[in-house]
Structures are given as structure tokens and as C-alpha cells.
Tab-separated table of C-alpha atoms and ligand atoms in Angstrom:
chain	number	residue	atom	x	y	z
Y	1	MET	CA	4.450	-53.182	181.946
Y	2	ASP	CA	6.976	-52.558	184.820
Y	3	ASN	CA	7.120	-48.554	185.234
Y	4	SER	CA	9.477	-48.995	188.111
Y	5	PRO	CA	11.407	-45.961	188.819
Y	6	ALA	CA	14.712	-48.083	188.525
Y	7	LEU	CA	13.628	-49.576	184.937
Y	8	ALA	CA	12.547	-45.592	184.308
Y	9	ARG	CA	16.016	-44.596	185.262
Y	10	THR	CA	17.396	-47.261	183.167
Y	11	ASN	CA	15.551	-46.458	179.980
Y	12	ALA	CA	16.312	-42.613	180.158
Y	13	ALA	CA	20.064	-43.285	180.296
Y	14	VAL	CA	19.793	-45.748	177.265
Y	15	THR	CA	18.054	-43.175	175.356
Y	16	LEU	CA	20.877	-40.414	175.924
Y	17	PRO	CA	23.222	-40.223	173.200
Y	18	ASN	CA	26.676	-41.280	173.952
Y	19	SER	CA	28.650	-38.443	172.544
Y	20	VAL	CA	27.144	-34.904	172.105
Y	21	LEU	CA	29.384	-32.303	170.119
Y	22	VAL	CA	27.746	-29.241	171.659
Y	23	SER	CA	30.254	-26.570	170.069
Y	24	ALA	CA	31.802	-27.634	167.136
Y	25	LYS	CA	33.264	-26.018	164.422
Y	26	GLN	CA	31.780	-25.939	161.013
Y	27	PRO	CA	31.687	-29.404	159.803
Y	28	GLN	CA	34.092	-30.123	157.141
Y	29	ALA	CA	33.260	-30.948	153.682
Y	30	LYS	CA	34.224	-34.564	153.241
Y	31	VAL	CA	37.237	-35.623	151.010
Y	32	GLY	CA	37.700	-38.931	149.427
Y	33	THR	CA	35.454	-42.011	149.278
Y	34	ASP	CA	34.112	-44.108	151.648
Y	35	PHE	CA	37.053	-46.392	150.829
Y	36	ASP	CA	39.430	-43.818	151.220
Y	37	ARG	CA	38.030	-42.635	154.859
Y	38	ALA	CA	38.297	-46.370	155.909
Y	39	MET	CA	41.830	-46.803	154.970
Y	40	MET	CA	42.783	-43.656	156.771
Y	41	GLN	CA	40.934	-44.970	159.580
Y	42	ARG	CA	43.144	-47.825	159.379
Y	43	CYS	CA	46.178	-45.687	159.036
Y	44	LEU	CA	45.273	-43.945	162.421
Y	45	GLU	CA	44.395	-47.410	164.092
Y	46	LEU	CA	47.859	-48.667	163.083
Y	47	ALA	CA	49.318	-45.381	164.155
Y	48	ARG	CA	47.970	-45.879	167.817
Y	49	ARG	CA	50.028	-48.793	168.341
Y	50	ALA	CA	52.884	-46.769	169.224
Y	51	LEU	CA	50.902	-44.461	171.678
Y	52	GLY	CA	52.907	-42.885	174.066
Y	53	ARG	CA	56.029	-43.875	172.422
Y	54	THR	CA	57.040	-41.667	169.270
Y	55	SER	CA	57.965	-38.143	170.572
Y	56	PRO	CA	59.369	-35.619	169.332
Y	57	ASN	CA	57.831	-37.485	166.345
Y	58	PRO	CA	54.301	-37.819	165.410
Y	59	LEU	CA	52.152	-41.135	165.317
Y	60	VAL	CA	52.041	-42.116	161.890
Y	61	GLY	CA	50.619	-45.419	160.301
Y	62	ALA	CA	50.448	-46.031	156.555
Y	63	VAL	CA	48.399	-48.704	154.290
Y	64	VAL	CA	49.345	-49.701	150.887
Y	65	VAL	CA	46.173	-50.950	148.445
Y	66	LYS	CA	46.280	-52.616	145.220
Y	67	ASP	CA	43.368	-53.592	143.402
Y	68	GLY	CA	40.816	-52.390	146.352
Y	69	LYS	CA	42.945	-54.921	148.695
Y	70	ILE	CA	45.402	-53.853	151.376
Y	71	VAL	CA	48.849	-55.486	150.343
Y	72	GLY	CA	50.947	-53.359	152.660
Y	73	GLU	CA	50.911	-51.826	156.223
Y	74	GLY	CA	53.198	-49.967	158.713
Y	75	PHE	CA	53.402	-47.583	161.551
Y	76	HIS	CA	56.108	-45.772	163.082
Y	77	PRO	CA	57.139	-47.311	166.433
Y	78	ARG	CA	59.528	-44.709	167.805
Y	79	ALA	CA	61.756	-42.159	167.233
Y	80	GLY	CA	65.243	-43.091	165.348
Y	81	GLU	CA	63.216	-46.015	163.772
Y	82	PRO	CA	61.954	-45.902	159.880
Y	83	HIS	CA	58.832	-44.036	159.287
Y	84	ALA	CA	55.349	-45.734	158.363
Y	85	GLU	CA	55.790	-45.477	154.930
Y	86	VAL	CA	59.122	-47.374	155.029
Y	87	PHE	CA	57.366	-50.349	156.926
Y	88	ALA	CA	54.268	-50.550	154.820
Y	89	LEU	CA	56.394	-50.343	151.376
Y	90	LYS	CA	58.550	-53.070	152.702
Y	91	ALA	CA	55.422	-55.126	153.640
Y	92	ALA	CA	53.988	-54.563	150.202
Y	93	ALA	CA	57.132	-55.520	148.274
Y	94	LEU	CA	56.653	-55.438	144.795
Y	95	HIS	CA	53.039	-55.059	145.025
Y	96	ALA	CA	53.723	-51.359	145.533
Y	97	ARG	CA	54.198	-50.620	142.195
Y	98	GLY	CA	51.075	-48.999	140.714
Y	99	ALA	CA	49.391	-48.806	144.151
Y	100	THR	CA	47.787	-46.377	146.343
Y	101	VAL	CA	49.381	-45.375	149.487
Y	102	TYR	CA	47.468	-43.901	152.398
Y	103	VAL	CA	49.070	-42.179	155.171
Y	104	ASN	CA	47.858	-39.752	157.972
Y	105	LEU	CA	50.683	-37.284	157.892
Y	106	GLU	CA	52.507	-35.835	154.649
Y	107	PRO	CA	55.271	-37.944	153.845
Y	108	CYS	CA	58.651	-36.172	154.692
Y	109	ASN	CA	60.924	-34.484	152.184
Y	110	HIS	CA	64.343	-34.172	154.097
Y	111	TYR	CA	67.284	-36.119	155.352
Y	112	GLY	CA	66.698	-36.656	159.015
Y	113	ARG	CA	67.705	-39.701	161.192
Y	114	THR	CA	66.115	-41.691	158.100
Y	115	PRO	CA	66.117	-40.652	154.171
Y	116	PRO	CA	62.693	-39.078	153.300
Y	117	CYS	CA	59.882	-41.204	152.298
Y	118	SER	CA	58.928	-38.969	149.340
Y	119	GLU	CA	61.820	-40.774	147.734
Y	120	ALA	CA	60.990	-44.227	148.906
Y	121	LEU	CA	57.369	-43.605	147.452
Y	122	ILE	CA	58.652	-42.373	144.257
Y	123	ALA	CA	61.452	-45.373	143.938
Y	124	ALA	CA	58.619	-48.131	144.399
Y	125	GLY	CA	56.604	-46.857	141.932
Y	126	VAL	CA	53.641	-46.128	143.727
Y	127	ALA	CA	50.583	-44.389	141.590
Y	128	LYS	CA	48.576	-42.462	144.114
Y	129	VAL	CA	49.535	-41.088	148.051
Y	130	VAL	CA	46.206	-40.112	149.655
Y	131	VAL	CA	47.454	-37.799	152.952
Y	132	GLY	CA	45.498	-36.997	155.889
Y	133	MET	CA	47.078	-33.808	156.781
Y	134	VAL	CA	49.829	-31.637	155.561
Y	135	ASP	CA	52.961	-31.472	158.139
Y	136	PRO	CA	51.996	-28.841	160.481
Y	137	ASN	CA	55.594	-27.527	160.373
Y	138	PRO	CA	55.295	-24.176	158.195
Y	139	LEU	CA	58.701	-24.517	156.956
Y	140	VAL	CA	58.252	-27.704	155.357
Y	141	ALA	CA	54.668	-28.007	154.897
Y	142	GLY	CA	53.786	-29.150	151.417
Y	143	GLY	CA	57.326	-30.295	150.551
Y	144	GLY	CA	56.566	-34.087	150.564
Y	145	ILE	CA	53.461	-33.499	148.394
Y	146	ALA	CA	55.265	-31.133	145.887
Y	147	ARG	CA	58.102	-33.632	145.693
Y	148	LEU	CA	55.248	-36.460	144.918
Y	149	ARG	CA	53.418	-34.486	142.555
Y	150	ALA	CA	56.742	-33.364	140.600
Y	151	ALA	CA	57.400	-36.796	139.863
Y	152	GLY	CA	53.862	-37.523	138.585
Y	153	ILE	CA	52.182	-39.441	141.514
Y	154	GLU	CA	48.415	-38.506	141.843
Y	155	VAL	CA	48.063	-36.657	145.749
Y	156	VAL	CA	44.919	-36.355	147.358
Y	157	VAL	CA	44.962	-34.490	150.656
Y	158	GLY	CA	42.880	-34.061	153.733
Y	159	VAL	CA	41.249	-37.228	154.259
Y	160	GLU	CA	39.989	-37.887	157.735
Y	161	GLU	CA	41.917	-34.351	158.608
Y	162	ARG	CA	39.904	-33.733	161.423
Y	163	ALA	CA	40.873	-37.213	163.306
Y	164	CYS	CA	44.366	-37.031	161.984
Y	165	ARG	CA	44.879	-33.916	163.493
Y	166	LYS	CA	43.346	-34.622	166.822
Y	167	LEU	CA	45.841	-37.948	167.142
Y	168	ASN	CA	48.737	-35.904	166.633
Y	169	GLU	CA	47.362	-32.328	168.393
Y	170	GLY	CA	50.487	-32.823	170.727
Y	171	PHE	CA	52.922	-32.977	168.309
Y	172	ILE	CA	51.228	-30.113	166.300
Y	173	HIS	CA	51.096	-27.744	169.264
Y	174	ARG	CA	54.844	-28.966	169.889
Y	175	ILE	CA	56.021	-27.814	166.212
Y	176	LEU	CA	53.775	-24.890	166.157
Y	177	TYR	CA	54.154	-23.408	169.936
Y	178	LYS	CA	57.639	-25.063	170.639
Y	179	ARG	CA	55.954	-26.246	173.597
Y	180	PRO	CA	54.244	-29.441	174.528
Y	181	PHE	CA	50.531	-29.651	174.607
Y	182	GLY	CA	49.077	-29.378	178.305
Y	183	ILE	CA	46.028	-31.447	179.109
Y	184	LEU	CA	44.165	-30.942	182.383
Y	185	LYS	CA	42.401	-33.781	183.531
Y	186	TYR	CA	40.197	-33.635	186.905
Y	187	ALA	CA	37.563	-35.778	188.385
Y	188	MET	CA	34.771	-33.780	190.328
Y	189	THR	CA	31.620	-34.378	192.003
Y	190	LEU	CA	28.250	-32.945	190.986
Y	191	ASP	CA	28.875	-29.738	193.573
Y	192	GLY	CA	32.593	-29.211	192.144
Y	193	LYS	CA	34.857	-30.785	194.695
Y	194	ILE	CA	37.687	-32.972	194.075
Y	195	ALA	CA	38.543	-34.174	197.397
Y	196	THR	CA	36.431	-34.069	200.665
Y	197	THR	CA	37.652	-31.227	203.442
Y	198	SER	CA	39.872	-33.696	204.816
Y	199	GLY	CA	41.635	-34.129	201.524
Y	200	HIS	CA	40.489	-37.810	200.628
Y	201	SER	CA	39.610	-38.221	197.165
Y	202	THR	CA	39.706	-41.775	196.205
Y	203	TRP	CA	37.422	-42.329	194.196
Y	204	VAL	CA	35.338	-39.463	192.908
Y	205	THR	CA	34.586	-41.530	189.518
Y	206	ASN	CA	33.806	-45.142	188.234
Y	207	GLN	CA	35.897	-47.760	187.245
Y	208	GLU	CA	35.008	-47.168	183.457
Y	209	ALA	CA	35.905	-43.246	183.899
Y	210	ARG	CA	39.205	-44.770	185.738
Y	211	GLN	CA	40.025	-46.600	182.537
Y	212	ILE	CA	39.701	-43.618	180.524
Y	213	VAL	CA	42.347	-41.800	182.499
Y	214	HIS	CA	44.712	-44.952	182.116
Y	215	GLN	CA	44.461	-44.913	178.499
Y	216	MET	CA	45.133	-40.995	178.517
Y	217	ARG	CA	48.210	-41.713	180.540
Y	218	ALA	CA	49.697	-44.543	177.957
Y	219	ALA	CA	49.255	-41.660	175.517
Y	220	CYS	CA	50.758	-38.929	177.206
Y	221	ASP	CA	54.842	-38.615	177.532
Y	222	ALA	CA	54.410	-37.176	181.333
Y	223	VAL	CA	51.973	-36.766	183.986
Y	224	ILE	CA	52.207	-33.960	186.576
Y	225	VAL	CA	51.524	-33.587	190.013
Y	226	GLY	CA	52.030	-31.313	192.743
Y	227	GLY	CA	53.704	-32.051	196.362
Y	228	ASN	CA	50.516	-32.147	198.198
Y	229	THR	CA	48.904	-34.862	195.604
Y	230	VAL	CA	51.544	-36.938	196.716
Y	231	ARG	CA	51.190	-36.130	200.389
Y	232	LEU	CA	47.318	-36.633	200.530
Y	233	ASP	CA	46.669	-39.426	197.545
Y	234	ASN	CA	49.907	-41.534	197.271
Y	235	PRO	CA	48.954	-41.450	193.603
Y	236	ARG	CA	50.624	-44.410	191.368
Y	237	LEU	CA	49.938	-42.366	187.909
Y	238	THR	CA	50.503	-45.693	185.698
Y	239	SER	CA	48.586	-46.665	182.561
Y	240	HIS	CA	47.616	-50.008	184.421
Y	241	GLN	CA	47.747	-51.841	181.269
Y	242	GLN	CA	50.193	-54.972	180.281
Y	243	GLN	CA	52.514	-53.590	177.573
Y	244	ALA	CA	50.885	-50.183	177.782
Y	245	HIS	CA	53.565	-47.412	177.667
Y	246	ASN	CA	54.068	-45.632	181.196
Y	247	PRO	CA	54.384	-41.933	180.991
Y	248	LEU	CA	57.140	-40.095	182.874
Y	249	ARG	CA	55.720	-39.345	186.371
Y	250	VAL	CA	56.414	-35.524	187.234
Y	251	VAL	CA	56.187	-34.103	190.938
Y	252	MET	CA	56.360	-30.673	191.210
Y	253	SER	CA	57.407	-29.471	194.650
Y	254	ARG	CA	58.973	-26.233	195.991
Y	255	SER	CA	59.618	-27.518	199.518
Y	256	LEU	CA	60.588	-31.208	198.764
Y	257	GLN	CA	58.893	-31.871	201.948
Y	258	LEU	CA	57.455	-35.172	200.726
Y	259	PRO	CA	56.693	-38.442	202.327
Y	260	GLU	CA	59.757	-40.929	202.531
Y	261	GLN	CA	57.865	-43.892	201.361
Y	262	ALA	CA	55.432	-43.296	198.006
Y	263	HIS	CA	54.339	-45.475	195.377
Y	264	LEU	CA	55.715	-42.752	192.897
Y	265	TRP	CA	59.715	-43.746	194.413
Y	266	GLU	CA	59.111	-46.952	193.348
Y	267	THR	CA	60.766	-46.818	189.917
Y	268	LYS	CA	60.652	-50.354	188.617
Y	269	GLU	CA	57.577	-49.946	186.654
Y	270	ALA	CA	57.741	-46.502	185.851
Y	271	PRO	CA	60.369	-43.509	186.176
Y	272	THR	CA	59.692	-40.500	188.475
Y	273	LEU	CA	61.224	-37.102	187.931
Y	274	VAL	CA	61.119	-34.580	190.909
Y	275	LEU	CA	60.954	-30.796	189.730
Y	276	THR	CA	61.925	-28.422	192.813
Y	277	GLU	CA	64.159	-25.606	193.709
Y	278	VAL	CA	67.673	-25.021	194.240
Y	279	GLY	CA	68.622	-25.874	197.675
Y	280	ALA	CA	65.377	-27.474	198.937
Y	281	ASN	CA	65.656	-30.305	201.481
Y	282	PRO	CA	69.008	-31.746	200.367
Y	283	ALA	CA	68.675	-34.984	202.450
Y	284	PHE	CA	65.521	-36.029	201.071
Y	285	LYS	CA	66.917	-35.376	197.413
Y	286	GLU	CA	69.925	-37.802	197.847
Y	287	ALA	CA	66.982	-39.999	199.664
Y	288	LEU	CA	65.387	-39.793	196.101
Y	289	LEU	CA	68.228	-39.942	193.840
Y	290	LYS	CA	69.614	-43.165	195.917
Y	291	GLN	CA	66.004	-44.920	194.769
Y	292	GLY	CA	66.443	-43.994	191.027
Y	293	VAL	CA	64.205	-40.811	191.082
Y	294	GLU	CA	65.478	-37.856	188.880
Y	295	VAL	CA	65.458	-34.720	190.420
Y	296	VAL	CA	66.022	-31.524	188.652
Y	297	GLU	CA	66.206	-28.405	190.347
Y	298	PHE	CA	65.311	-24.816	189.143
Y	299	PRO	CA	66.040	-21.242	190.788
Y	300	GLN	CA	62.556	-20.859	190.611
Y	301	LEU	CA	59.876	-23.494	189.765
Y	302	THR	CA	56.941	-22.670	188.009
Y	303	PRO	CA	54.925	-24.355	185.188
Y	304	GLU	CA	56.228	-22.598	182.439
Y	305	GLN	CA	59.784	-23.977	183.931
Y	306	ALA	CA	58.433	-27.270	183.898
Y	307	MET	CA	57.027	-27.198	180.414
Y	308	THR	CA	59.832	-25.787	178.576
Y	309	TYR	CA	62.298	-28.223	180.269
Y	310	LEU	CA	59.753	-30.928	179.136
Y	311	TYR	CA	60.146	-29.629	175.663
Y	312	GLU	CA	63.354	-29.443	175.819
Y	313	ARG	CA	63.442	-33.279	176.715
Y	314	GLY	CA	61.712	-33.979	173.345
Y	315	PHE	CA	58.115	-34.355	174.860
Y	316	CYS	CA	54.582	-33.715	173.244
Y	317	SER	CA	51.809	-34.193	175.331
Y	318	ILE	CA	51.684	-33.580	179.348
Y	319	LEU	CA	48.704	-34.595	181.162
Y	320	TRP	CA	48.316	-32.353	184.277
Y	321	GLU	CA	46.690	-34.406	187.098
Y	322	CYS	CA	47.340	-32.176	189.856
Y	323	GLY	CA	44.835	-30.151	192.488
Y	324	GLY	CA	43.365	-26.625	191.899
Y	325	THR	CA	46.504	-24.888	193.184
Y	326	LEU	CA	48.853	-26.201	190.703
Y	327	ALA	CA	46.064	-26.294	188.088
Y	328	ALA	CA	45.446	-22.824	188.223
Y	329	ARG	CA	48.695	-21.851	187.867
Y	330	ALA	CA	49.092	-24.060	184.880
Y	331	ILE	CA	46.284	-22.423	183.106
Y	332	ALA	CA	47.494	-18.705	184.143
Y	333	SER	CA	50.770	-19.383	182.768
Y	334	LYS	CA	49.278	-21.477	179.310
Y	335	ALA	CA	50.709	-24.494	180.399
Y	336	VAL	CA	47.151	-26.134	179.694
Y	337	GLN	CA	45.343	-26.191	176.326
Y	338	LYS	CA	42.892	-28.694	176.409
Y	339	VAL	CA	40.597	-29.879	179.507
Y	340	VAL	CA	39.326	-33.032	180.423
Y	341	ALA	CA	36.537	-33.160	183.119
Y	342	PHE	CA	35.039	-35.866	184.586
Y	343	ILE	CA	31.605	-35.300	186.634
Y	344	ALA	CA	30.403	-37.662	189.052
Y	345	PRO	CA	26.578	-37.302	190.091
Y	346	LYS	CA	27.368	-37.406	193.696
Y	347	ILE	CA	27.738	-34.176	196.181
Y	348	ILE	CA	30.049	-34.391	198.821
Y	349	GLY	CA	29.828	-30.734	200.144
Y	350	GLY	CA	32.260	-28.805	202.411
Y	351	SER	CA	32.652	-25.124	201.947
Y	352	ASN	CA	36.694	-25.881	202.450
Y	353	ALA	CA	36.717	-28.743	200.185
Y	354	PRO	CA	39.135	-28.354	197.260
Y	355	THR	CA	37.687	-27.728	193.960
Y	356	PRO	CA	39.786	-28.571	190.652
Y	357	VAL	CA	40.674	-24.723	189.485
Y	358	GLY	CA	42.170	-22.585	192.480
Y	359	GLU	CA	42.317	-18.634	191.884
Y	360	LEU	CA	42.542	-17.270	188.459
Y	361	GLY	CA	41.921	-13.916	189.456
Y	362	LEU	CA	38.610	-13.337	187.387
Y	363	THR	CA	36.318	-11.757	189.178
Y	364	ALA	CA	33.493	-11.026	186.421
Y	365	MET	CA	31.374	-13.855	184.681
Y	366	THR	CA	32.298	-12.343	181.416
Y	367	GLU	CA	35.859	-13.450	181.745
Y	368	ALA	CA	35.345	-17.074	182.334
Y	369	LEU	CA	37.686	-18.940	180.110
Y	370	SER	CA	35.020	-20.414	177.566
Y	371	LEU	CA	35.868	-24.080	176.178
Y	372	GLU	CA	35.938	-24.704	172.435
Y	373	ASP	CA	35.310	-27.514	170.288
Y	374	VAL	CA	33.305	-29.628	173.286
Y	375	GLU	CA	32.541	-32.592	173.430
Y	376	ILE	CA	29.934	-34.367	176.270
Y	377	ARG	CA	30.071	-38.002	176.939
Y	378	VAL	CA	28.291	-40.577	179.364
Y	379	VAL	CA	30.986	-42.886	180.738
Y	380	GLY	CA	28.761	-45.385	183.004
Y	381	SER	CA	27.108	-43.550	185.629
Y	382	ASP	CA	29.529	-40.237	185.151
Y	383	CYS	CA	30.105	-37.553	182.689
Y	384	LEU	CA	33.121	-36.521	180.769
Y	385	ILE	CA	33.571	-33.056	179.392
Y	386	GLU	CA	36.352	-32.405	177.124
Y	387	GLY	CA	37.354	-28.972	175.084
Y	388	TYR	CA	40.274	-26.563	174.323
Y	389	LEU	CA	40.620	-23.635	176.255
Y	390	PRO	CA	40.938	-20.261	173.523
Y	391	LEU	CA	44.129	-20.312	171.787
Y	392	GLN	CA	46.941	-18.679	173.750
Y	393	GLN	CA	50.267	-18.206	172.354
J	1	NAP	N1	40.047	-35.433	191.824
J	1	NAP	C1	41.215	-35.317	191.167
J	1	NAP	O1	41.090	-35.307	189.896
J	1	NAP	C2	42.367	-34.677	191.901
J	1	NAP	C3	43.434	-34.557	191.212
J	1	NAP	C4	44.715	-34.220	191.818
J	1	NAP	C5	44.212	-33.667	193.324
J	1	NAP	N2	43.271	-34.005	194.125
J	1	NAP	C6	43.131	-33.596	195.154
J	1	NAP	O2	43.607	-32.031	195.268
J	1	NAP	C7	44.230	-31.735	196.323
J	1	NAP	C8	45.564	-31.397	196.410
J	1	NAP	O3	45.436	-29.601	195.977
J	1	NAP	P1	46.517	-28.888	195.606
J	1	NAP	O4	46.013	-28.052	194.793
J	1	NAP	O5	47.386	-28.538	196.601
J	1	NAP	O6	47.302	-29.532	194.254
J	1	NAP	P2	48.952	-30.217	194.235
J	1	NAP	O7	48.821	-31.002	192.778
J	1	NAP	O8	49.715	-30.663	195.078
J	1	NAP	O9	49.342	-28.791	193.522
J	1	NAP	C9	50.211	-28.274	194.663
J	1	NAP	C10	51.460	-28.493	194.966
J	1	NAP	O10	51.965	-27.986	193.859
J	1	NAP	C11	53.760	-27.340	194.436
J	1	NAP	N3	53.766	-26.705	193.195
J	1	NAP	C12	55.487	-26.622	192.551
J	1	NAP	N4	55.501	-25.525	191.869
J	1	NAP	C13	54.309	-24.674	192.244
J	1	NAP	C14	53.813	-23.427	192.107
J	1	NAP	N5	54.782	-22.662	191.007
J	1	NAP	N6	52.906	-22.884	192.190
J	1	NAP	C15	52.113	-23.578	193.124
J	1	NAP	N7	52.131	-24.805	193.486
J	1	NAP	C16	53.539	-25.304	193.037
J	1	NAP	C17	53.730	-27.265	195.720
J	1	NAP	O11	53.976	-28.416	196.282
J	1	NAP	P3	55.135	-28.213	197.704
J	1	NAP	O12	54.084	-27.877	198.757
J	1	NAP	O13	55.648	-29.927	197.673
J	1	NAP	O14	56.031	-27.199	197.363
J	1	NAP	C18	52.234	-27.243	195.860
J	1	NAP	O15	51.800	-27.715	197.739
J	1	NAP	C19	44.574	-33.320	197.188
J	1	NAP	O16	43.088	-33.343	197.976
J	1	NAP	C20	44.068	-34.480	196.377
J	1	NAP	O17	43.166	-35.435	196.558
J	1	NAP	C21	42.463	-34.399	193.023
J	2	ZN	ZN1	59.202	-40.091	156.929
């Protein structure tokens, strides 16, 4: 038997569970049948086809089932276009009569840019509607379900609810707190550094981890870095995938002392917005505008200002890909709700090498911000830890 160290290492890695939930909330009771759950998963799969493109609307998929077979499917492609249920009913045509419709979010019951889906479902003569989660807006929650029930349609609520909530966590946060959902993502070495003492940071993690980051960008409306990251890393911040959505690339720079040449100023592939302070480096501002970069000035630039502004632009999810200084400001100002940390099993050392989160003013370990709902995964040779900061309003 070959028990060389190399093989032993491989075996150890293989026997590790790929994903471990270390502090999940109480497991939810399963709602619906296995078939219901499979159909709801199909809704989520359909909804994901519009990843990053629906804000300020949610990601929604719908499936029409008749005699155990899918007879129509649809998803909401972007704000202003019809809702998922409308596409699915259209695809099912007359088969919708007496059918069951699955949808990951409660059907709407109000006249917005499109007529209410509750009325479309009633008009189509469906027999049953299976809903993943109720509308997060407390003012309208339950209205669509009540309308369907009043019309004699059987309604089941809460199938795959956890997965439905997770897919639309940005939308839900936006509705409840009138702010976009902030995700802080960083990659660090095992000794907690995000770059070397010289500021060099490409790459901390392996290709597989970087691919996950590209997918995260495709799912977000905007990605934010600070001026230093532009000066030191010259990042592209695109999703690097054919046909995938590219987020708005946002640079927060108070000084506007930024390099004349940078990947972020090339706006053909993806748009760039620079947030700065009134009167900062006017000549450079002009140069940016000429290259098609948007510039917005604030009297005082803070993460709160940035998030308020991005909320007003209709955004749901913001990815903070900045260094530690700005990350600390963002956490302190409640602009971060979720943390996604990649940890590479390597050591770089350096007493002054930058770390993922700068000064938070906490001095006792008992004050540490403990993540909730933590998930730990092995990604190639790296580790991924994600979780939620305690809910702050
Ligand atoms: N491994 C990783 O995941 C990762 C990710 C990102 C960055 N990095 C590394 O992190 C280092 C840079 O770290 P950093 O902390 O200086 O990051 P940063 O992302 O550049 O953030 C700091 C900059 O944000 C701007 N800013 C705007 N408003 C601010 C505010 N209210 N408070 C504070 N800053 C504000 C300032 O730009 P101006 O100075 O232009 O005004 C400031 O210099 C680099 O070495 C980079 O390689 C690593
Ligand atoms: Zn609708």
C-alpha cells in the first residue's frame, strides 16, 4: 500500500466534507412534498438566469405543472418586463387551466409597471399555487396569497423557504431597511494578510476561489474599492464570463489622486463610477468624464453616503472588495451585512502587511463581531468562510 505523504494528504482532503454548516439556525420543518421541493428548486434555477439584472426587482422563476409534468416555465428578466408568472402562464397556454403553479416569491397583487400576477393566475384558471416565501414588504405581505385564496385557489406557502430567502437576500434587505445589502469579500493568507508589506496581492487564492468571486460579481449590482486598491492593484472587477452581467464598478476616492491609466477607466466592457468629494482634483475629474467614467461628488464621502446613493439608483446588492481601511469604515457604518472570506493556506508574514479589516475601535475580545449562520467550504486548496454580521439597523 502506498502511504506516501502526498497520498495521505490527498486522502485527508477527500474525506473532508465539502460544506459544513457550523452555526445554522434551527433547521426548518420541510414544507411540501419532494416533488414540490424539486419544482421550487427549478424556479430558483430559472430565476438565476437573470442574476444581477433585475434590481430593484427580485429574482423570480415560475413553473406550471399539469399531471406531474412541466407545461410552462418563465423568469423575470429585468425591471419593467413582465413577471415570471406571466411568462410561465404564456408558455403553458391552455394547459394552465387546473394546473399547479410554483413560484419562489408571493405573486404580486398591485398594479405596478405590470398588472398584478394574482389576477393573471386567477384568469388562467389555475387550481393551486405553491409559493416559496411571502412578499418581504410588510405593507403588501400576504395580499397576493389572500387574493388567490379568495378566488378559490389552493395556496401552499414556504416550500424551500430558506433557499428562496437566500437567493433574494439583497432584495429583501433593500425592502426592509431601505439600503442595499452589503457583502464584504476578501482573500487572506493563513496569517491574516491581504497583501505583502509592499502592497502586492495578486494572487492570494487559487483559480477556483477566483472563479467564485467572478460569480459573486455577476450576481451583484455594484462592486466597490477604495483609491488605494486602484493605485496598488489596478483591478478589472469584471465577472470574466461570457454573457454574464458585469456590476457597476465603483471607486471611492476622497483625494481623486488616482492613476491616469487604469483598467477601471476602460468602460467598454463595464461601466465605472467614481465617488469623490466636492472640488477634489478637478483636472483629473475632467479626464475621467472624457473617458466615459461617471463621477459623483459629495461634501463628505462616507460608506453611508455611498450606500444611500446606490439605494437611490435602485441597487439591491453591493460587493465590497476594498482593502482593510475602507472595509473597517464600511462595517462601522453598517454598510456590510455579510462577510465572505477566502483563506489560502500560505504565510506571508510582515508586521505591517495589510489585514482585511482595519481599525474598529474594539479592545476586548468579548466585543468581537461574531458571524451568524456560518458556512465553511473547501474550495480547491483554499477555504471559504461566509456568514452574516449580527443584524444591525
Ligand atoms: N486580498 C484582498 O482581498 C484585497 C482586496 C482589496 C484590496 N487589497 C489590498 O489592500 C490594500 C489597500 O488597502 P486599503 O485599506 O488602503 O484599501 P482601499 O480599498 O483602497 O480603501 C482605502 C481608500 O478608500 C478611499 N476612501 C474613500 N472614502 C473613504 C472613507 N470615508 N474612509 C476611508 N477611506 C476612504 C481612500 O481613497 P483616496 O486615498 O484615493 O482618497 C482610501 O485611501 C492593497 O494592498 C490591496 O492590494 C486586498
Ligand atoms: Zn407579479
